[in-house]
PDB file of C-alpha atoms in Angstrom:
ATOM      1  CA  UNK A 134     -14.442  57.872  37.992  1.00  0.00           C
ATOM      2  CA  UNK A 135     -15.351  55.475  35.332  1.00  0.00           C
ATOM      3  CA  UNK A 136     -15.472  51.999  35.913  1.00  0.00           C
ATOM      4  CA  UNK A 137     -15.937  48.184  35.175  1.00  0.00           C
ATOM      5  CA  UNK A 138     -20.024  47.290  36.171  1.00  0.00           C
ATOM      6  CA  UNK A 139     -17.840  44.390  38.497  1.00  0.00           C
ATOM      7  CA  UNK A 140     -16.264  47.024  40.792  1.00  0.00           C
ATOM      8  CA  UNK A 141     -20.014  48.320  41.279  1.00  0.00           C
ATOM      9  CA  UNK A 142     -20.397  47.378  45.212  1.00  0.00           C
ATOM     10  CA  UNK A 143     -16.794  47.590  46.031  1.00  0.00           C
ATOM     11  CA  UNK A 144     -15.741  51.014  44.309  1.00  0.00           C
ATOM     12  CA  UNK A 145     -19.039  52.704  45.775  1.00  0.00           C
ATOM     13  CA  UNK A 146     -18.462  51.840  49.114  1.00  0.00           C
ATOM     14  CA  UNK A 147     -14.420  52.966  49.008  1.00  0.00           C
ATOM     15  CA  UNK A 148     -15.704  55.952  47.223  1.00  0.00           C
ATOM     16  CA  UNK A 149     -18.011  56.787  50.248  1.00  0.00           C
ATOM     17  CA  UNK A 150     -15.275  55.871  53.103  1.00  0.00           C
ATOM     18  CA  UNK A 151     -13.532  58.321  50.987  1.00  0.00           C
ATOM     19  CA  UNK A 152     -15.197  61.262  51.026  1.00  0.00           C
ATOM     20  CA  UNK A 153     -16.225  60.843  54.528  1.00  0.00           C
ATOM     21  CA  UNK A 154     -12.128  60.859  55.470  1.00  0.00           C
ATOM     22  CA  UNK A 155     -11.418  63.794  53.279  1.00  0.00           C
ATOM     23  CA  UNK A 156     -14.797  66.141  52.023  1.00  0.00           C
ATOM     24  CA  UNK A 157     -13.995  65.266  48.266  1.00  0.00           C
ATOM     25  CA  UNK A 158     -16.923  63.810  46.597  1.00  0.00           C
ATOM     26  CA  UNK A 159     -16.553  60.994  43.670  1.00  0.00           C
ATOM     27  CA  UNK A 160     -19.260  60.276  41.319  1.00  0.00           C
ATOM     28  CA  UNK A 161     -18.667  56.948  39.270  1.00  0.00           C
ATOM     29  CA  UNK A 162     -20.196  55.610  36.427  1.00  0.00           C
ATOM     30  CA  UNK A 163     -20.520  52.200  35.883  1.00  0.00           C
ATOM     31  CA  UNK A 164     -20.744  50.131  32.549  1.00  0.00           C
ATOM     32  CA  UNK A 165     -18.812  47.075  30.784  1.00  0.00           C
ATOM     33  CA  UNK A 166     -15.401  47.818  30.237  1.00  0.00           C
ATOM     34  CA  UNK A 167     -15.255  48.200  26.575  1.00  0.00           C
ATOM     35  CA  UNK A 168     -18.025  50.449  26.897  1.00  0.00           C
ATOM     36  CA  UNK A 169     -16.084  52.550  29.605  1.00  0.00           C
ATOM     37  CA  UNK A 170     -13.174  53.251  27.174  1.00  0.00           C
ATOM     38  CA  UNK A 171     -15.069  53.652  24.229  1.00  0.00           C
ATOM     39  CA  UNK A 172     -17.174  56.394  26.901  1.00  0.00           C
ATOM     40  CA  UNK A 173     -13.201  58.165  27.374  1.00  0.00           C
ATOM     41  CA  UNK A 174     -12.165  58.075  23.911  1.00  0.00           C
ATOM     42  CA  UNK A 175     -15.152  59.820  22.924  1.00  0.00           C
ATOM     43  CA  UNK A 176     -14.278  62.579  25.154  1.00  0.00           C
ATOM     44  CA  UNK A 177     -16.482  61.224  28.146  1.00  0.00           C
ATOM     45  CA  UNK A 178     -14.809  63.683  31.468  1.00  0.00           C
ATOM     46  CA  UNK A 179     -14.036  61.028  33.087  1.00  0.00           C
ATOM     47  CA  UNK A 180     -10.827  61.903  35.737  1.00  0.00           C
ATOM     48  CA  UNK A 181      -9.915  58.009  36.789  1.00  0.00           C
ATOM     49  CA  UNK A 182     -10.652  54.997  34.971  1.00  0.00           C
ATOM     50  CA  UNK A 183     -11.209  51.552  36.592  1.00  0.00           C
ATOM     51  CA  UNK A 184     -11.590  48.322  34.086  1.00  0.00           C
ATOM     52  CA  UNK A 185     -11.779  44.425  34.263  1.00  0.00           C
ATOM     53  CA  UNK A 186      -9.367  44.321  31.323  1.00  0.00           C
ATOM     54  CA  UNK A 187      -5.730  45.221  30.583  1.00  0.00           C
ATOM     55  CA  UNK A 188      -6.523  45.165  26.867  1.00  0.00           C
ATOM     56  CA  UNK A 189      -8.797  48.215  26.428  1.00  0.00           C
ATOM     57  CA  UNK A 190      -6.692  50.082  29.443  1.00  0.00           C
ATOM     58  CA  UNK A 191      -3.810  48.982  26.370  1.00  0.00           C
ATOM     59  CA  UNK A 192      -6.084  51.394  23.978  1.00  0.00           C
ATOM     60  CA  UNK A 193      -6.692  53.896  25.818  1.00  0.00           C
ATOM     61  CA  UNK A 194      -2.548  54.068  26.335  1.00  0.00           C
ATOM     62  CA  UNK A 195      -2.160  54.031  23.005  1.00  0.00           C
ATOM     63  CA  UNK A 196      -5.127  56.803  22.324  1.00  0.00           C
ATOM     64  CA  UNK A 197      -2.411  59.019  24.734  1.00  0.00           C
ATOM     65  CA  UNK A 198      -5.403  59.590  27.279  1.00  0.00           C
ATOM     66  CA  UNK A 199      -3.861  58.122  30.384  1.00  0.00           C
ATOM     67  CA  UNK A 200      -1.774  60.255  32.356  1.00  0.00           C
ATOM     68  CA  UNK A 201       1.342  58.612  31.609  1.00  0.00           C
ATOM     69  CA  UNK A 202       3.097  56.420  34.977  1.00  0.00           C
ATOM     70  CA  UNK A 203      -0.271  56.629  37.157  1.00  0.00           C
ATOM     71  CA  UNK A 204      -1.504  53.000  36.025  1.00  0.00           C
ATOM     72  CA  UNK A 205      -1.700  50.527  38.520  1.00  0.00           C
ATOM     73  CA  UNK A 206      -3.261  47.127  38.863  1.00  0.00           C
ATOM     74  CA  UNK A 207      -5.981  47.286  41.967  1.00  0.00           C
ATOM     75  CA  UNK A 208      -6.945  43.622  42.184  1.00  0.00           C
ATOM     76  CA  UNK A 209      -7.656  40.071  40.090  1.00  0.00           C
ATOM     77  CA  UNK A 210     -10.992  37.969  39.831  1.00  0.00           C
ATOM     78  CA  UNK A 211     -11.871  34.777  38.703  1.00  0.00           C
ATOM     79  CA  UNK A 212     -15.179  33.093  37.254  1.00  0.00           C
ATOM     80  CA  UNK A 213     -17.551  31.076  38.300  1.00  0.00           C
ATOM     81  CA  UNK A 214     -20.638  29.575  37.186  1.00  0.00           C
ATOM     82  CA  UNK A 215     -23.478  30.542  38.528  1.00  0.00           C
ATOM     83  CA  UNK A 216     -27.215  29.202  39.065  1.00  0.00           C
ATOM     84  CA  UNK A 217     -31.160  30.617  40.037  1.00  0.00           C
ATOM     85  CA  UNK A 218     -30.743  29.749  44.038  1.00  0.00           C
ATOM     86  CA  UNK A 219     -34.492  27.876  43.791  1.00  0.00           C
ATOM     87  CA  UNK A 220     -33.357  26.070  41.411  1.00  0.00           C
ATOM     88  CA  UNK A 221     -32.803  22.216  42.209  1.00  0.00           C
ATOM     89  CA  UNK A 222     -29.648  21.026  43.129  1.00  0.00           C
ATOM     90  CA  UNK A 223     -28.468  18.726  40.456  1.00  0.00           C
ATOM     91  CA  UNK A 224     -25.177  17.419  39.452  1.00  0.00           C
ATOM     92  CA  UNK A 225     -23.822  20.354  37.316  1.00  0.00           C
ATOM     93  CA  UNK A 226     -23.854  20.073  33.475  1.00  0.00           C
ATOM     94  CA  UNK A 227     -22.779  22.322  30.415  1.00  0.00           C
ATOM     95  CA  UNK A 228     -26.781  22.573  29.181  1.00  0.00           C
ATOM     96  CA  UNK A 229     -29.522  24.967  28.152  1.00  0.00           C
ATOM     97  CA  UNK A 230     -29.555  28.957  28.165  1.00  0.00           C
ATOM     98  CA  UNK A 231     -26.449  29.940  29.276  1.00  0.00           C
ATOM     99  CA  UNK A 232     -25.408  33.730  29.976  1.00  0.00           C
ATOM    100  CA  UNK A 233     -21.998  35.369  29.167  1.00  0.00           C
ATOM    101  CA  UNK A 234     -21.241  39.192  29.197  1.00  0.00           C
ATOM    102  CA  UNK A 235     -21.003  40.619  25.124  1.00  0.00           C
ATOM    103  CA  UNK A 236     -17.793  39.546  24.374  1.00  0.00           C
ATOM    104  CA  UNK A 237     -17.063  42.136  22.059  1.00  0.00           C
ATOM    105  CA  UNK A 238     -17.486  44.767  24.951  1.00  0.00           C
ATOM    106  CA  UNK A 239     -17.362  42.796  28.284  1.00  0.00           C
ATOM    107  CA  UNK A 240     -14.198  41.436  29.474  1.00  0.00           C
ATOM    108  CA  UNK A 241     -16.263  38.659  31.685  1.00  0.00           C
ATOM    109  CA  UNK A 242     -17.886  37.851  28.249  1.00  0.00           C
ATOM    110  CA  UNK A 243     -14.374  36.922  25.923  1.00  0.00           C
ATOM    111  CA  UNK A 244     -13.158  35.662  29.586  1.00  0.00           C
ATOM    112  CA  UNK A 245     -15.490  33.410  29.493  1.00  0.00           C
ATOM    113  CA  UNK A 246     -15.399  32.140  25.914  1.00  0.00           C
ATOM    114  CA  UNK A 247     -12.147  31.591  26.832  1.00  0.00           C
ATOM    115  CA  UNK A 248     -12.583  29.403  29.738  1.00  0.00           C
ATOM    116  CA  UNK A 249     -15.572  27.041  27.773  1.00  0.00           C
ATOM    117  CA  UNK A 250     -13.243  26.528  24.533  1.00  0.00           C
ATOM    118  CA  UNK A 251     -10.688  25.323  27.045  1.00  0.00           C
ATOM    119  CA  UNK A 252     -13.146  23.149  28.401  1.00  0.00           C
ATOM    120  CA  UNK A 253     -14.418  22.097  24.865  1.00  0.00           C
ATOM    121  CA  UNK A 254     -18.200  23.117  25.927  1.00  0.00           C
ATOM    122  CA  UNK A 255     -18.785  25.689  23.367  1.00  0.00           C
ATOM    123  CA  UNK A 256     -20.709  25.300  20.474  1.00  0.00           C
ATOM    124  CA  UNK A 257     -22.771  22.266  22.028  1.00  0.00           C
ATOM    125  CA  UNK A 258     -26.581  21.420  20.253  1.00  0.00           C
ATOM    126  CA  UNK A 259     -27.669  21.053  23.809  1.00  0.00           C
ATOM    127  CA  UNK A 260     -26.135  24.971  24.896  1.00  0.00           C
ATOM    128  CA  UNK A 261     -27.449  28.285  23.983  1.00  0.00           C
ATOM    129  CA  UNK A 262     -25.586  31.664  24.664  1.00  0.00           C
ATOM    130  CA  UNK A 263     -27.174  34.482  25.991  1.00  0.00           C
ATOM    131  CA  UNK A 264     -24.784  37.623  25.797  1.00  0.00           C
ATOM    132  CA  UNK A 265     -25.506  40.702  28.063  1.00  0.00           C
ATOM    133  CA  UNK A 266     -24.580  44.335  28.336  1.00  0.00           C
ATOM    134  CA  UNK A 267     -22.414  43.513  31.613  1.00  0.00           C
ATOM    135  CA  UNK A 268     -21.604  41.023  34.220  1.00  0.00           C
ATOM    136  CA  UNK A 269     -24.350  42.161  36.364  1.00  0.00           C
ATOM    137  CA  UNK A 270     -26.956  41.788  34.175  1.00  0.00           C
ATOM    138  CA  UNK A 271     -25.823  37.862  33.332  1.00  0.00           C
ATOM    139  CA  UNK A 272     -25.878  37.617  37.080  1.00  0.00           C
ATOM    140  CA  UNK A 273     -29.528  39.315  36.775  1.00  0.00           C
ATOM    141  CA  UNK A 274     -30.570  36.984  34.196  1.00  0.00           C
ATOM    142  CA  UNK A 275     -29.496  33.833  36.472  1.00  0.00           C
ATOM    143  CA  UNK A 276     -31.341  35.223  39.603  1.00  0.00           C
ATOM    144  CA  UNK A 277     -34.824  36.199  37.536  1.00  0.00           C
ATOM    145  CA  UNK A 278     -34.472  32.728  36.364  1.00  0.00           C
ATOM    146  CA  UNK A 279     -34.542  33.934  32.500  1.00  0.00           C
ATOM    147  CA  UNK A 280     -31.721  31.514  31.896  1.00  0.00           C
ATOM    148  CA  UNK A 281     -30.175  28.113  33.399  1.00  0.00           C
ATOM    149  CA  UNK A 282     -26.750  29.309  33.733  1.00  0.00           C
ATOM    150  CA  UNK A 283     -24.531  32.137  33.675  1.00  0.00           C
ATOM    151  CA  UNK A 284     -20.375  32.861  33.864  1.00  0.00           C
ATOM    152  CA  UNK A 285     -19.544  35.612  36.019  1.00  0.00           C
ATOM    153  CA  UNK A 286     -16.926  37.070  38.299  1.00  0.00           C
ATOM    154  CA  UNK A 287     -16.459  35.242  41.809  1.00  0.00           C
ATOM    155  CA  UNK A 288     -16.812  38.829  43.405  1.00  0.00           C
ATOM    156  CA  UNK A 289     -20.476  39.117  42.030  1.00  0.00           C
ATOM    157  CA  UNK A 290     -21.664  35.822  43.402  1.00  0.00           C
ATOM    158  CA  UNK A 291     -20.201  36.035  46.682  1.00  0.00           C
ATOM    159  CA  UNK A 292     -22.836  37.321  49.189  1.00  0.00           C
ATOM    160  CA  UNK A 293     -25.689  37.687  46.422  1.00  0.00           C
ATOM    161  CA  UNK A 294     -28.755  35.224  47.586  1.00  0.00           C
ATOM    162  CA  UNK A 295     -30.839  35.072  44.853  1.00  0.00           C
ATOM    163  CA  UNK A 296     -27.971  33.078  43.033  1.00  0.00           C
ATOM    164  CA  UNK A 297     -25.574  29.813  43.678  1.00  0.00           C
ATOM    165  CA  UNK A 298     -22.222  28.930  42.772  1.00  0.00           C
ATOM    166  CA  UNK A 299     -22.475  25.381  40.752  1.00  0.00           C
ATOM    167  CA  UNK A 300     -19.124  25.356  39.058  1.00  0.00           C
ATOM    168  CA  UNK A 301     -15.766  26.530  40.051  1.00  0.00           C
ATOM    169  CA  UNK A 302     -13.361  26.256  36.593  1.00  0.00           C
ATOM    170  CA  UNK A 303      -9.785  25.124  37.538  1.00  0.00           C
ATOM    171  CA  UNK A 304      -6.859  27.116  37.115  1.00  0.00           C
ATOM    172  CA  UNK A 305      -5.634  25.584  34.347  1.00  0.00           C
ATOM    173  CA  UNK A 306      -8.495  27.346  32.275  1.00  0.00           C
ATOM    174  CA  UNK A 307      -9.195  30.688  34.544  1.00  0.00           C
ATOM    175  CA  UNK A 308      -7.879  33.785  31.893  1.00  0.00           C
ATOM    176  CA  UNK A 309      -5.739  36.197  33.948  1.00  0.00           C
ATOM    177  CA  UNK A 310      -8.383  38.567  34.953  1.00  0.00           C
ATOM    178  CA  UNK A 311      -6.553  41.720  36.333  1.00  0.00           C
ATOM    179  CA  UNK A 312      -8.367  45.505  37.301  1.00  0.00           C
ATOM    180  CA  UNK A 313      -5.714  48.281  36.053  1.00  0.00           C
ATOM    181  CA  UNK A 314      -6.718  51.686  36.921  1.00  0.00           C
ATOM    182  CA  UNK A 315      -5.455  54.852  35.544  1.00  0.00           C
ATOM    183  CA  UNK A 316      -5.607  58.879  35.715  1.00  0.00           C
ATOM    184  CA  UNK A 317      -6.723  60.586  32.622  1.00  0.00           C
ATOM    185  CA  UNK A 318      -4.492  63.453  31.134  1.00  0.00           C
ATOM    186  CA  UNK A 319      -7.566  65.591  32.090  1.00  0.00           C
ATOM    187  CA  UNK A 320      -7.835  64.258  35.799  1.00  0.00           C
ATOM    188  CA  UNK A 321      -8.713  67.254  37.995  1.00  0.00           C
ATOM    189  CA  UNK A 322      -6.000  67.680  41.364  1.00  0.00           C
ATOM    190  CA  UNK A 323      -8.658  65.636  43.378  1.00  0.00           C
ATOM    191  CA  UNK A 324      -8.832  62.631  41.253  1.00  0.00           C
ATOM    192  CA  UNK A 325      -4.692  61.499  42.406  1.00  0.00           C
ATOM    193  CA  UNK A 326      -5.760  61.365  46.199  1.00  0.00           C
ATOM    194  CA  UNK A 327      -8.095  59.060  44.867  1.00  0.00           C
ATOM    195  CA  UNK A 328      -6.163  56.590  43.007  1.00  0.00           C
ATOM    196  CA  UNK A 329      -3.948  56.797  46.253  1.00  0.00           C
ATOM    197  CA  UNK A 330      -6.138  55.312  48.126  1.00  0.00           C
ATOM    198  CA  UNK A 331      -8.032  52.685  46.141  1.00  0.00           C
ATOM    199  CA  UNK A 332      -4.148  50.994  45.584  1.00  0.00           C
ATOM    200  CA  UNK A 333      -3.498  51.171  49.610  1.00  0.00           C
ATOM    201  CA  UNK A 334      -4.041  48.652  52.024  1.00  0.00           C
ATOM    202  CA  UNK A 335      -6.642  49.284  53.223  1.00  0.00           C
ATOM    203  CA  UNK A 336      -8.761  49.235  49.881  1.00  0.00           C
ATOM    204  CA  UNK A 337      -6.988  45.886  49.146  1.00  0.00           C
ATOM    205  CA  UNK A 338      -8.680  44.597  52.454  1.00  0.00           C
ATOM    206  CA  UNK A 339     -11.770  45.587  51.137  1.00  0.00           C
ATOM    207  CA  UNK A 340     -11.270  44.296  48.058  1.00  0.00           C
ATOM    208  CA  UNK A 341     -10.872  41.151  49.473  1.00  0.00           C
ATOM    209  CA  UNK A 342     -13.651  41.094  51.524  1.00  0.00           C
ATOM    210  CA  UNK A 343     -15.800  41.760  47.784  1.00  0.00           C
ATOM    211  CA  UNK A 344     -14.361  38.467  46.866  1.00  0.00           C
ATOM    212  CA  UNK A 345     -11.290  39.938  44.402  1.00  0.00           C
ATOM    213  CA  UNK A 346      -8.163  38.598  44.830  1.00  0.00           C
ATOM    214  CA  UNK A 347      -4.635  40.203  45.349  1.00  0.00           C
ATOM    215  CA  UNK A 348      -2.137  41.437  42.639  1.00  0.00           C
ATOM    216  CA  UNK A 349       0.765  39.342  43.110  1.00  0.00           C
TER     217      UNK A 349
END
């Protein structure tokens, strides 16, 4: 399986519930999502694909590598703002180093661009961007205290200590942030029991309980 760096904690431990209910082992590599499909449209063996972003599942449809009708959309997110957890609690402001994912690669990234042009915070004198390869390492960046701010998904702050929510966008600027998930047209016989059970019910509880929110 090959999936978004976002799913990390969630997707490893459905992976393991998995193969302790039915002997079939998973591996899964993580990375940001553009880097994912760029992985499968190299020829990357990848059996089940996973991403934060409908757009480069899109591509890879269009590359004919998805097995076609298996797609389904596992869960949603939504982003936050995010701040070191020593650091003072001040009334929250748009200012210094801020960290997005790479836009050009990580969905979180051009999700959050997004969000701060809607806002009208981009471009400020008084703001810095700081892209990174994935979500988790802008969350990283936040919690080592290498920056002042940083956009990520809900689901990554939720539980993590070394970090604070300071900001919660309204949903009149929060991009549609959806997790499709499809078989390859090489998926091996395994890889469908698989899929089965990450779009249950009970992976959508756990999903849930990760902080993602349900596909309406």
């Amino acid at each position: 399986m090959f999936a978004a760096a976002s799913l990390s904690d969630v997707l490893t431990e459905l992976s393991a519930r998995f193969t302790a209910r039915t002997g079939r082992q998973t591996r899964t590599v993580f990375a940001g999502s553009g880097d994912v499909a760029r992985q499968v449209l190299s020829g990357a063996p990848a059996d089940l694909i996973v991403l934060a972003d409908s757009e480069w599942m899109d591509r890879l449809a269009a590359a004919n590598v998805l097995r076609p009708g298996s797609r389904v959309d596992l869960a949603t997110n939504s982003l936050v703002v995010i701040a070191p957890a020593d650091q003072p609690q001040t009334a929250f402001v748009w200012r210094g180093r801020i960290a997005i994912g790479d836009p050009a690669s990580v969905p979180a990234g051009r999700y959050a661009r997004q969000m701060m042009q809607a806002l009208g915070v981009r471009d400020r004198d008084d703001m810095t961007l700081v892209t990174a390869a994935d979500v988790r390492a802008v969350r990283g960046f936040v919690a080592r205290g290498e920056v002042d701010l940083g956009v990520v998904y809900r689901s990554d702050a939720l539980g993590y200590d070394a970090v604070r929510v300071v900001a919660t966008p309204p949903a009149e600027v929060q991009p549609r942030i959806v997790y499709p998930a499809a078989l390859t047209t090489r998926a091996a016989e395994g890889a469908a029991g698989l899929m089965q059970f990450l779009a249950g019910a009970e992976a959508r509880e756990t999903f849930a309980r990760h902080g993602f929110g349900a596909v309406s």
